[in-house]
């Protein structure tokens, strides 16, 4: 079973990610994407935290599934995942969280390691996520070579499958990965695990340049961003700035009100960042990288 | 639809049937036994181009690691056919690791059990004390050939870590070993050995702080340092091509044992028994018998407190299919697909996954898998010590326990070959606690009690 075998099925949620990037490209800016582990630090605070991100300038949230073996995550997200699981997070809670985000008009994609999806059932996962109003799924440990069943399920239910490319990926692999990706292509800016870094990796602009030569998909850059200045730097060459560990380390600190305030503060700073870059570089929608970097 | 990117590894003639022909320059051994080079040049049971054994295996990993595993696969595809590489492998196996390992006719154990004749493949006599050295020498040579200067590895019991640190010292490579914090505490002696050998040992606190978390941490290191670092995987798990590479370097166990058993007894065994953690010693001894339909292959998994208690490490007998550490296989997981912690008295078997080729052999019915509890394994450890003067690793004691059962089932006309994958020196602290050996005034009585009364009852009652 493959994605193309299933033929043209109706896309349940429409192309809301495509709409988002049309809008941000039109406004000459990058989108701001905020990641938090679901259920962190508790179910209730988690729902508030996503709301804080969306209300303070995130265009899209990534709802991370806390996993026992998060092989591409650094210590911050590992520890947060353990906390969320320790506080009782169950996979079935994911859909309620996404539903809550969608109900208030927010856009959500899920980021999950593949084994929970396999265990839940790929078709069932895509179906339930679509029903909850989720737009896509980022799968950090699934490569397109192994994704036939997932691509078919995602296609059936109108879920955008979002894959990662890395600095070490060959042109051939970037092209094949992009061919099966919808929504946006996720460019991991460094070889390494998630975690806030002081400097934006020099590999990021180069990787994005290589991607642009091979695909028209919007390109999101993640891994390591934590300041408005870094966001501005990335927004010069990418379509989305993805921030995870920096938000995660705030979401669990202090009480709920303090955490919300911290999250809102950082989101606002980053949201300014993705716009300052636009003012400076004034890129045209979908322009080639040469113009943008 | 998605076309494979992995070039198929070259498949050569089946060396099992090639009469011990050695593709290295060392030529045949005077005793006619095969050399390790004969085990790696390709078999009729290699995985497909995408690394699948039936429906198991593949590459379930982050995109960032694809280039790294491709590079390993390419290097190995060339190395396994290169006489220079193969000659070095053969030379080290013989002059450094002590191959071939002997086959021991376990006469007193056989008599005590009163069933089939039991013969023991003595991987415990290898340098560093287990079968792990076979794999490590091969992959360390591959590391050097690839121009990498640093190896990293995970370890549970510490045996693979010690073997890797040994090979790194031998070949002048930097070495970092990841080990769960819990395991560094229960295998403190092996931590000291690795450090003495010049390796850095990193205690891993994340997750359950055991072997699976050490593997996660090693992958994190690899993805960051892949330009100069080789991940020397310790068992037949992980993403393709590791299950193939590790299996090939362990196949020598079965090639030798098959020839030795024929020479000693004039026939093939009725069954081959081995313990299964990730499955490297088991696949190593099974493989030479895959095309001998009359030979049963029996894998013994760690039953911990018993499968029914949920506290075990019996991945095939008590697990379900999923994806862990790069491969689709059986694993221990909850209803949400979260990996469950395994439990075993033996650190080397305390792993919630298993190699994909075993999953395939189980699915097609070519191999059978049973579960052996902590208690049964410790009984077997004492039994082998008392009857043969061999103190096996607790991992290997699981194989002995399963073999003893099977020997009874087969009866006196039968012949069972057991892989003694390692020696028990590293397990003496556990044994002291279990058998009460710490207090000299009571040690004798307690061992006698547990081996000839409880142990005897358990053996007789099977
Ligand atoms: C002596 C011994 N046997 C068996 C094992 C289990 O590994 P595998 O199943 O890969 O042979 C270990 C692992 O540390 C070991 O030290």
PDB file of C-alpha atoms and ligand atoms in Angstrom, chain B residues 129-132 156-160 234-236 275-282 347-349 393 395-396 421-423 426, ligand 1:
ATOM      1  CA  UNK B 129      35.744 -13.735  28.623  1.00  0.00           C
ATOM      2  CA  UNK B 130      32.913 -13.897  26.119  1.00  0.00           C
ATOM      3  CA  UNK B 131      31.847 -14.110  22.489  1.00  0.00           C
ATOM      4  CA  UNK B 132      31.758 -10.307  22.335  1.00  0.00           C
ATOM      5  CA  UNK B 156      24.842  -3.566  29.717  1.00  0.00           C
ATOM      6  CA  UNK B 157      26.796  -6.183  31.627  1.00  0.00           C
ATOM      7  CA  UNK B 158      29.985  -4.438  30.655  1.00  0.00           C
ATOM      8  CA  UNK B 159      31.205  -7.352  28.529  1.00  0.00           C
ATOM      9  CA  UNK B 160      30.732  -5.549  25.240  1.00  0.00           C
ATOM     10  CA  UNK B 234      27.301  -4.829  20.399  1.00  0.00           C
ATOM     11  CA  UNK B 235      24.529  -7.113  19.318  1.00  0.00           C
ATOM     12  CA  UNK B 236      22.499  -8.142  16.275  1.00  0.00           C
ATOM     13  CA  UNK B 275      20.804 -17.412  25.431  1.00  0.00           C
ATOM     14  CA  UNK B 276      19.221 -14.415  23.712  1.00  0.00           C
ATOM     15  CA  UNK B 277      19.672 -10.847  24.889  1.00  0.00           C
ATOM     16  CA  UNK B 278      19.991  -8.883  21.678  1.00  0.00           C
ATOM     17  CA  UNK B 279      20.835 -12.231  20.133  1.00  0.00           C
ATOM     18  CA  UNK B 280      24.433 -12.089  18.900  1.00  0.00           C
ATOM     19  CA  UNK B 281      25.831 -15.238  20.468  1.00  0.00           C
ATOM     20  CA  UNK B 282      22.656 -17.108  19.551  1.00  0.00           C
ATOM     21  CA  UNK B 347      22.613  -7.497  32.975  1.00  0.00           C
ATOM     22  CA  UNK B 348      23.594  -8.813  29.536  1.00  0.00           C
ATOM     23  CA  UNK B 349      20.089 -10.101  28.841  1.00  0.00           C
ATOM     24  CA  UNK B 393      28.240 -16.086  32.869  1.00  0.00           C
ATOM     25  CA  UNK B 395      23.633 -15.015  30.606  1.00  0.00           C
ATOM     26  CA  UNK B 396      25.073 -18.330  29.451  1.00  0.00           C
ATOM     27  CA  UNK B 421      28.783 -17.454  25.621  1.00  0.00           C
ATOM     28  CA  UNK B 422      30.849 -16.181  28.519  1.00  0.00           C
ATOM     29  CA  UNK B 423      32.448 -16.885  31.866  1.00  0.00           C
ATOM     30  CA  UNK B 426      32.040 -10.739  36.276  1.00  0.00           C
TER      31      UNK B 426
HETATM   32  C1  LIG C   1      28.348 -13.650  28.255  1.00  0.00           C
HETATM   33  C2  LIG C   1      27.223 -12.977  27.535  1.00  0.00           C
HETATM   34  N1  LIG C   1      26.317 -13.731  26.893  1.00  0.00           N
HETATM   35  C3  LIG C   1      25.283 -13.196  26.242  1.00  0.00           C
HETATM   36  C4  LIG C   1      25.083 -11.830  26.227  1.00  0.00           C
HETATM   37  C5  LIG C   1      23.869 -11.297  25.538  1.00  0.00           C
HETATM   38  O1  LIG C   1      24.109 -10.717  24.310  1.00  0.00           O
HETATM   39  P1  LIG C   1      23.706 -11.439  22.973  1.00  0.00           P
HETATM   40  O2  LIG C   1      22.287 -11.872  23.092  1.00  0.00           O
HETATM   41  O3  LIG C   1      23.904 -10.374  21.937  1.00  0.00           O
HETATM   42  O4  LIG C   1      24.593 -12.585  22.770  1.00  0.00           O
HETATM   43  C6  LIG C   1      25.998 -10.997  26.880  1.00  0.00           C
HETATM   44  C7  LIG C   1      25.840  -9.523  26.854  1.00  0.00           C
HETATM   45  O5  LIG C   1      26.459  -8.767  27.547  1.00  0.00           O
HETATM   46  C8  LIG C   1      27.088 -11.593  27.542  1.00  0.00           C
HETATM   47  O6  LIG C   1      27.992 -10.835  28.197  1.00  0.00           O
END
